């Protein structure tokens, strides 16, 4: 039996008797006109149909059933109403109707439904992506508050999202969601469409209750998507990821992980959908070779030849296994190196929100004043005292080589960067062809720009780690820490000072543009307008 989507109340009423894999709680609906003409008769009907029940009074306004615009959560619902109390019931209905205010229509309805209780999980499912119409199920849900409207009201704090490709062969591991998807498939068949916006709740008995079914509001013309083409693309990505995840004698760890922000943060630097030239420049200047060369120079494992950035259909991802391997001190043996990368990987998978804070929250890449406390936790994951001592000693030696006063690695990189400006002017003023100039400018940018910059960024990270550890151990107060950072003469501060000087006629606009005029929001995107 195929149904047509109607108002919220009518849709649920028609769905209730035929849905097999889920439930629609008992309900009674009426139009607003009938209520205004004879509210007593409406109350009599509601009390007769839902006798002895705790109910929720819900909206079913004409305005919220449009396919062009979603008004989810725009109108009032009054939960936990005692149906036997006529006054309480009347007040609840009046409040719901009043919430329609300037969007009132003669076709507006309301309905009273048995309150679903002992909620285990609730949320909203889009059976296609609401922006692109791509064939993904997107489940936004709350499994902590027991509320049925924490998602639709926008007030939920610990919400979760589950995404699933429509044709995915993978088993759904969460039994609660597995039952939900069985119900979703049935509803799609009942309405003979796969672009649905469905509210649901699952109780402690794992019964799936459907609270609303309506078309996805695409906000305009529905995007055209060729599902089979997208499926073919995903299959290619899957095959590539499988190939990249195989064990490699030059990498540590048993499995691969990919992130858009870990290590050199491509999501921030070039965006998650960069233009081809921006992606090519970023790879050539940093993530193909420079990143690994710098790490090795600073005493970490040799990863030359391994690209840090992998693109899946032109979308840039960081190979986290390569990144984690590159932060292992070169002095450590193979067994301990594998063990550390596996530990780091598992920590990251347990705390994916740390994918942009790996160096602060996951790995040990330098020595600091709190290192003894920080690595204690490794003993809970099978690391021996001897292994911890080896790790600490290797980090100590590595860190000293970076920061030592007399021509440490940090100072060497500062000297290299000072060469860049001179070489830039030599090349741009030469008689070389434009193509040759581009080649040598990129070559010098890599050798005297991004390479030493990568080293100085590492030294800066070590400095911040040391400052943080001094705060953690009580050597500095938090105020001391902030005061020190605020005292640094950063590029942003220099620019601010020079702009102030310009406003006081102490420098010229041309001088400022000569120094800062190349800056643009997308550093690697030549189509991004300069500031």
mmCIF file of C-alpha atoms in Angstrom, residues 45-255:
data_model
loop_
_atom_site.group_PDB
_atom_site.id
_atom_site.type_symbol
_atom_site.label_atom_id
_atom_site.label_comp_id
_atom_site.label_asym_id
_atom_site.label_seq_id
_atom_site.Cartn_x
_atom_site.Cartn_y
_atom_site.Cartn_z
ATOM 1 C CA UNK A 45 -13.357 13.122 21.659
ATOM 2 C CA UNK A 46 -9.765 13.376 22.901
ATOM 3 C CA UNK A 47 -10.657 12.114 26.374
ATOM 4 C CA UNK A 48 -12.647 9.208 24.951
ATOM 5 C CA UNK A 49 -9.870 8.085 22.591
ATOM 6 C CA UNK A 50 -6.927 8.604 24.982
ATOM 7 C CA UNK A 51 -8.569 7.849 28.320
ATOM 8 C CA UNK A 52 -6.127 7.454 31.201
ATOM 9 C CA UNK A 53 -3.097 8.473 29.125
ATOM 10 C CA UNK A 54 -0.445 11.092 29.676
ATOM 11 C CA UNK A 55 -0.362 12.977 26.400
ATOM 12 C CA UNK A 56 1.551 15.534 24.389
ATOM 13 C CA UNK A 57 -0.293 18.267 22.496
ATOM 14 C CA UNK A 58 1.484 18.830 19.169
ATOM 15 C CA UNK A 59 1.325 21.272 16.300
ATOM 16 C CA UNK A 60 0.217 20.379 12.790
ATOM 17 C CA UNK A 61 0.251 23.743 11.054
ATOM 18 C CA UNK A 62 -0.059 24.083 7.313
ATOM 19 C CA UNK A 63 3.133 26.178 7.269
ATOM 20 C CA UNK A 64 5.325 23.396 8.679
ATOM 21 C CA UNK A 65 4.406 20.868 5.984
ATOM 22 C CA UNK A 66 6.017 22.657 3.023
ATOM 23 C CA UNK A 67 8.622 20.837 0.936
ATOM 24 C CA UNK A 68 10.396 24.131 0.169
ATOM 25 C CA UNK A 69 11.022 25.234 3.760
ATOM 26 C CA UNK A 70 11.554 23.443 7.059
ATOM 27 C CA UNK A 71 9.931 24.897 10.160
ATOM 28 C CA UNK A 72 10.995 22.062 12.444
ATOM 29 C CA UNK A 73 10.651 23.174 16.056
ATOM 30 C CA UNK A 74 9.062 26.498 15.043
ATOM 31 C CA UNK A 75 5.736 25.781 16.728
ATOM 32 C CA UNK A 76 4.922 24.760 20.259
ATOM 33 C CA UNK A 77 4.385 21.269 21.649
ATOM 34 C CA UNK A 78 3.204 20.770 25.234
ATOM 35 C CA UNK A 79 4.365 17.453 26.746
ATOM 36 C CA UNK A 80 3.135 15.552 29.805
ATOM 37 C CA UNK A 81 -0.455 16.800 29.803
ATOM 38 C CA UNK A 82 -3.040 14.994 31.981
ATOM 39 C CA UNK A 83 -5.785 14.150 29.484
ATOM 40 C CA UNK A 84 -8.378 13.755 32.248
ATOM 41 C CA UNK A 85 -7.892 17.373 33.320
ATOM 42 C CA UNK A 86 -10.074 19.376 30.898
ATOM 43 C CA UNK A 87 -8.632 22.721 31.964
ATOM 44 C CA UNK A 88 -5.025 21.576 31.556
ATOM 45 C CA UNK A 89 -5.821 20.020 28.184
ATOM 46 C CA UNK A 90 -7.640 23.152 26.971
ATOM 47 C CA UNK A 91 -4.769 25.432 28.013
ATOM 48 C CA UNK A 92 -2.235 23.222 26.228
ATOM 49 C CA UNK A 93 -4.235 23.208 22.974
ATOM 50 C CA UNK A 94 -4.726 26.986 23.126
ATOM 51 C CA UNK A 95 -0.983 27.537 23.607
ATOM 52 C CA UNK A 96 -0.130 25.317 20.638
ATOM 53 C CA UNK A 97 -2.640 27.099 18.378
ATOM 54 C CA UNK A 98 -1.397 30.506 19.559
ATOM 55 C CA UNK A 99 2.137 29.576 18.493
ATOM 56 C CA UNK A 100 0.977 29.596 14.838
ATOM 57 C CA UNK A 101 0.484 33.433 15.191
ATOM 58 C CA UNK A 102 1.122 35.186 11.854
ATOM 59 C CA UNK A 103 1.475 31.902 9.963
ATOM 60 C CA UNK A 104 -2.132 30.842 10.654
ATOM 61 C CA UNK A 105 -4.153 29.116 7.936
ATOM 62 C CA UNK A 106 -7.720 27.825 7.721
ATOM 63 C CA UNK A 107 -6.206 24.373 7.155
ATOM 64 C CA UNK A 108 -4.185 24.377 10.389
ATOM 65 C CA UNK A 109 -4.586 21.396 12.685
ATOM 66 C CA UNK A 110 -3.360 20.189 16.052
ATOM 67 C CA UNK A 111 -3.198 16.722 17.523
ATOM 68 C CA UNK A 112 -3.008 15.056 20.883
ATOM 69 C CA UNK A 113 -0.873 11.943 21.151
ATOM 70 C CA UNK A 114 0.051 9.478 23.852
ATOM 71 C CA UNK A 115 3.349 10.573 25.396
ATOM 72 C CA UNK A 116 6.216 8.217 24.565
ATOM 73 C CA UNK A 117 8.066 7.567 27.824
ATOM 74 C CA UNK A 118 11.340 6.059 29.016
ATOM 75 C CA UNK A 119 13.209 7.321 25.968
ATOM 76 C CA UNK A 120 16.517 5.636 25.235
ATOM 77 C CA UNK A 121 17.339 7.608 22.116
ATOM 78 C CA UNK A 122 15.615 10.209 19.948
ATOM 79 C CA UNK A 123 16.404 12.368 16.971
ATOM 80 C CA UNK A 124 15.919 13.205 13.315
ATOM 81 C CA UNK A 125 16.856 11.282 10.173
ATOM 82 C CA UNK A 126 17.344 12.749 6.724
ATOM 83 C CA UNK A 127 17.244 9.968 4.160
ATOM 84 C CA UNK A 128 19.290 12.134 1.789
ATOM 85 C CA UNK A 129 21.814 14.883 2.378
ATOM 86 C CA UNK A 130 19.794 18.071 2.840
ATOM 87 C CA UNK A 131 22.337 20.228 0.970
ATOM 88 C CA UNK A 132 23.352 18.053 -1.973
ATOM 89 C CA UNK A 133 20.615 15.382 -2.129
ATOM 90 C CA UNK A 134 23.396 12.763 -2.080
ATOM 91 C CA UNK A 135 22.261 9.271 -1.032
ATOM 92 C CA UNK A 136 23.337 9.369 2.601
ATOM 93 C CA UNK A 137 21.259 8.695 5.670
ATOM 94 C CA UNK A 138 22.092 11.366 8.244
ATOM 95 C CA UNK A 139 20.927 10.581 11.773
ATOM 96 C CA UNK A 140 21.210 13.339 14.382
ATOM 97 C CA UNK A 141 20.350 11.900 17.763
ATOM 98 C CA UNK A 142 20.453 12.320 21.528
ATOM 99 C CA UNK A 143 20.994 9.234 23.669
ATOM 100 C CA UNK A 144 21.626 10.960 26.978
ATOM 101 C CA UNK A 145 18.754 13.272 28.025
ATOM 102 C CA UNK A 146 15.643 11.137 27.463
ATOM 103 C CA UNK A 147 14.005 14.068 25.648
ATOM 104 C CA UNK A 148 12.149 13.677 22.353
ATOM 105 C CA UNK A 149 12.826 17.206 21.084
ATOM 106 C CA UNK A 150 16.438 17.981 22.032
ATOM 107 C CA UNK A 151 17.463 17.711 18.365
ATOM 108 C CA UNK A 152 14.550 19.569 16.732
ATOM 109 C CA UNK A 153 14.555 22.320 19.364
ATOM 110 C CA UNK A 154 18.268 22.950 18.819
ATOM 111 C CA UNK A 155 18.870 22.866 22.575
ATOM 112 C CA UNK A 156 20.593 19.486 22.810
ATOM 113 C CA UNK A 157 24.213 19.712 23.923
ATOM 114 C CA UNK A 158 25.667 16.209 23.579
ATOM 115 C CA UNK A 159 24.168 15.289 20.230
ATOM 116 C CA UNK A 160 25.624 12.608 17.986
ATOM 117 C CA UNK A 161 25.572 12.149 14.227
ATOM 118 C CA UNK A 162 25.607 8.899 12.277
ATOM 119 C CA UNK A 163 26.102 8.973 8.500
ATOM 120 C CA UNK A 164 25.545 5.993 6.233
ATOM 121 C CA UNK A 165 25.746 5.660 2.480
ATOM 122 C CA UNK A 166 22.486 4.309 1.109
ATOM 123 C CA UNK A 167 24.071 1.289 -0.600
ATOM 124 C CA UNK A 168 26.636 0.537 2.095
ATOM 125 C CA UNK A 169 27.147 -3.211 2.647
ATOM 126 C CA UNK A 170 28.575 -2.593 6.125
ATOM 127 C CA UNK A 171 26.675 -3.991 9.090
ATOM 128 C CA UNK A 172 25.220 -1.433 11.501
ATOM 129 C CA UNK A 173 26.929 -2.202 14.801
ATOM 130 C CA UNK A 174 24.575 -0.240 17.076
ATOM 131 C CA UNK A 175 21.512 -2.467 17.585
ATOM 132 C CA UNK A 176 19.329 0.558 18.313
ATOM 133 C CA UNK A 177 20.219 2.150 14.994
ATOM 134 C CA UNK A 178 19.894 -1.185 13.213
ATOM 135 C CA UNK A 179 16.218 -1.351 14.245
ATOM 136 C CA UNK A 180 15.739 2.252 13.203
ATOM 137 C CA UNK A 181 17.098 1.576 9.714
ATOM 138 C CA UNK A 182 14.750 -1.365 9.224
ATOM 139 C CA UNK A 183 11.906 1.020 9.997
ATOM 140 C CA UNK A 184 13.308 3.708 7.672
ATOM 141 C CA UNK A 185 13.430 1.283 4.752
ATOM 142 C CA UNK A 186 9.808 0.308 5.339
ATOM 143 C CA UNK A 187 8.673 3.942 5.484
ATOM 144 C CA UNK A 188 10.507 4.703 2.231
ATOM 145 C CA UNK A 189 8.643 1.831 0.582
ATOM 146 C CA UNK A 190 5.298 2.959 2.006
ATOM 147 C CA UNK A 191 5.697 6.455 0.535
ATOM 148 C CA UNK A 192 7.678 5.336 -2.520
ATOM 149 C CA UNK A 193 10.273 8.063 -1.990
ATOM 150 C CA UNK A 194 13.719 8.375 -0.431
ATOM 151 C CA UNK A 195 13.898 12.093 0.386
ATOM 152 C CA UNK A 196 12.296 12.062 3.822
ATOM 153 C CA UNK A 197 12.751 13.993 7.056
ATOM 154 C CA UNK A 198 11.751 11.662 9.905
ATOM 155 C CA UNK A 199 11.585 12.328 13.642
ATOM 156 C CA UNK A 200 11.838 9.269 15.865
ATOM 157 C CA UNK A 201 12.252 8.004 19.408
ATOM 158 C CA UNK A 202 13.368 4.621 20.724
ATOM 159 C CA UNK A 203 12.237 3.520 24.177
ATOM 160 C CA UNK A 204 13.968 1.258 26.700
ATOM 161 C CA UNK A 205 12.329 -1.793 25.073
ATOM 162 C CA UNK A 206 14.004 -0.697 21.817
ATOM 163 C CA UNK A 207 10.659 -0.032 20.159
ATOM 164 C CA UNK A 208 11.003 2.529 17.371
ATOM 165 C CA UNK A 209 8.356 5.266 17.543
ATOM 166 C CA UNK A 210 7.857 7.495 14.510
ATOM 167 C CA UNK A 211 6.994 11.057 15.543
ATOM 168 C CA UNK A 212 6.886 12.748 12.143
ATOM 169 C CA UNK A 213 7.375 12.017 8.432
ATOM 170 C CA UNK A 214 7.675 14.778 5.869
ATOM 171 C CA UNK A 215 9.615 15.553 2.682
ATOM 172 C CA UNK A 216 13.079 17.058 3.023
ATOM 173 C CA UNK A 217 12.917 20.812 2.502
ATOM 174 C CA UNK A 218 15.703 21.476 0.003
ATOM 175 C CA UNK A 219 14.992 25.213 0.086
ATOM 176 C CA UNK A 220 14.647 25.556 -3.658
ATOM 177 C CA UNK A 221 15.213 23.360 -6.669
ATOM 178 C CA UNK A 222 16.010 19.808 -5.639
ATOM 179 C CA UNK A 223 19.616 18.968 -6.629
ATOM 180 C CA UNK A 224 20.077 16.264 -9.252
ATOM 181 C CA UNK A 225 22.347 13.447 -8.109
ATOM 182 C CA UNK A 226 23.340 10.308 -10.022
ATOM 183 C CA UNK A 227 23.497 7.780 -7.193
ATOM 184 C CA UNK A 228 25.345 5.120 -9.205
ATOM 185 C CA UNK A 229 28.092 7.560 -10.178
ATOM 186 C CA UNK A 230 28.617 8.514 -6.540
ATOM 187 C CA UNK A 231 28.663 4.840 -5.571
ATOM 188 C CA UNK A 232 31.403 4.196 -8.147
ATOM 189 C CA UNK A 233 33.459 7.090 -6.757
ATOM 190 C CA UNK A 234 33.118 5.779 -3.211
ATOM 191 C CA UNK A 235 34.179 2.320 -4.349
ATOM 192 C CA UNK A 236 37.356 3.823 -5.840
ATOM 193 C CA UNK A 237 38.073 5.704 -2.610
ATOM 194 C CA UNK A 238 37.513 2.517 -0.616
ATOM 195 C CA UNK A 239 39.932 0.580 -2.821
ATOM 196 C CA UNK A 240 42.557 3.325 -2.519
ATOM 197 C CA UNK A 241 42.197 3.483 1.272
ATOM 198 C CA UNK A 242 42.512 -0.304 1.538
ATOM 199 C CA UNK A 243 45.704 -0.182 -0.506
ATOM 200 C CA UNK A 244 47.177 2.652 1.568
ATOM 201 C CA UNK A 245 46.286 0.927 4.830
ATOM 202 C CA UNK A 246 48.410 -2.131 4.149
ATOM 203 C CA UNK A 247 51.502 -2.607 6.339
ATOM 204 C CA UNK A 248 54.611 -0.933 4.947
ATOM 205 C CA UNK A 249 58.189 -1.611 6.083
ATOM 206 C CA UNK A 250 58.911 2.121 6.275
ATOM 207 C CA UNK A 251 55.880 2.995 8.404
ATOM 208 C CA UNK A 252 54.965 2.118 11.958
ATOM 209 C CA UNK A 253 51.589 0.961 13.224
ATOM 210 C CA UNK A 254 49.119 -1.662 12.089
ATOM 211 C CA UNK A 255 46.479 0.551 10.488
#
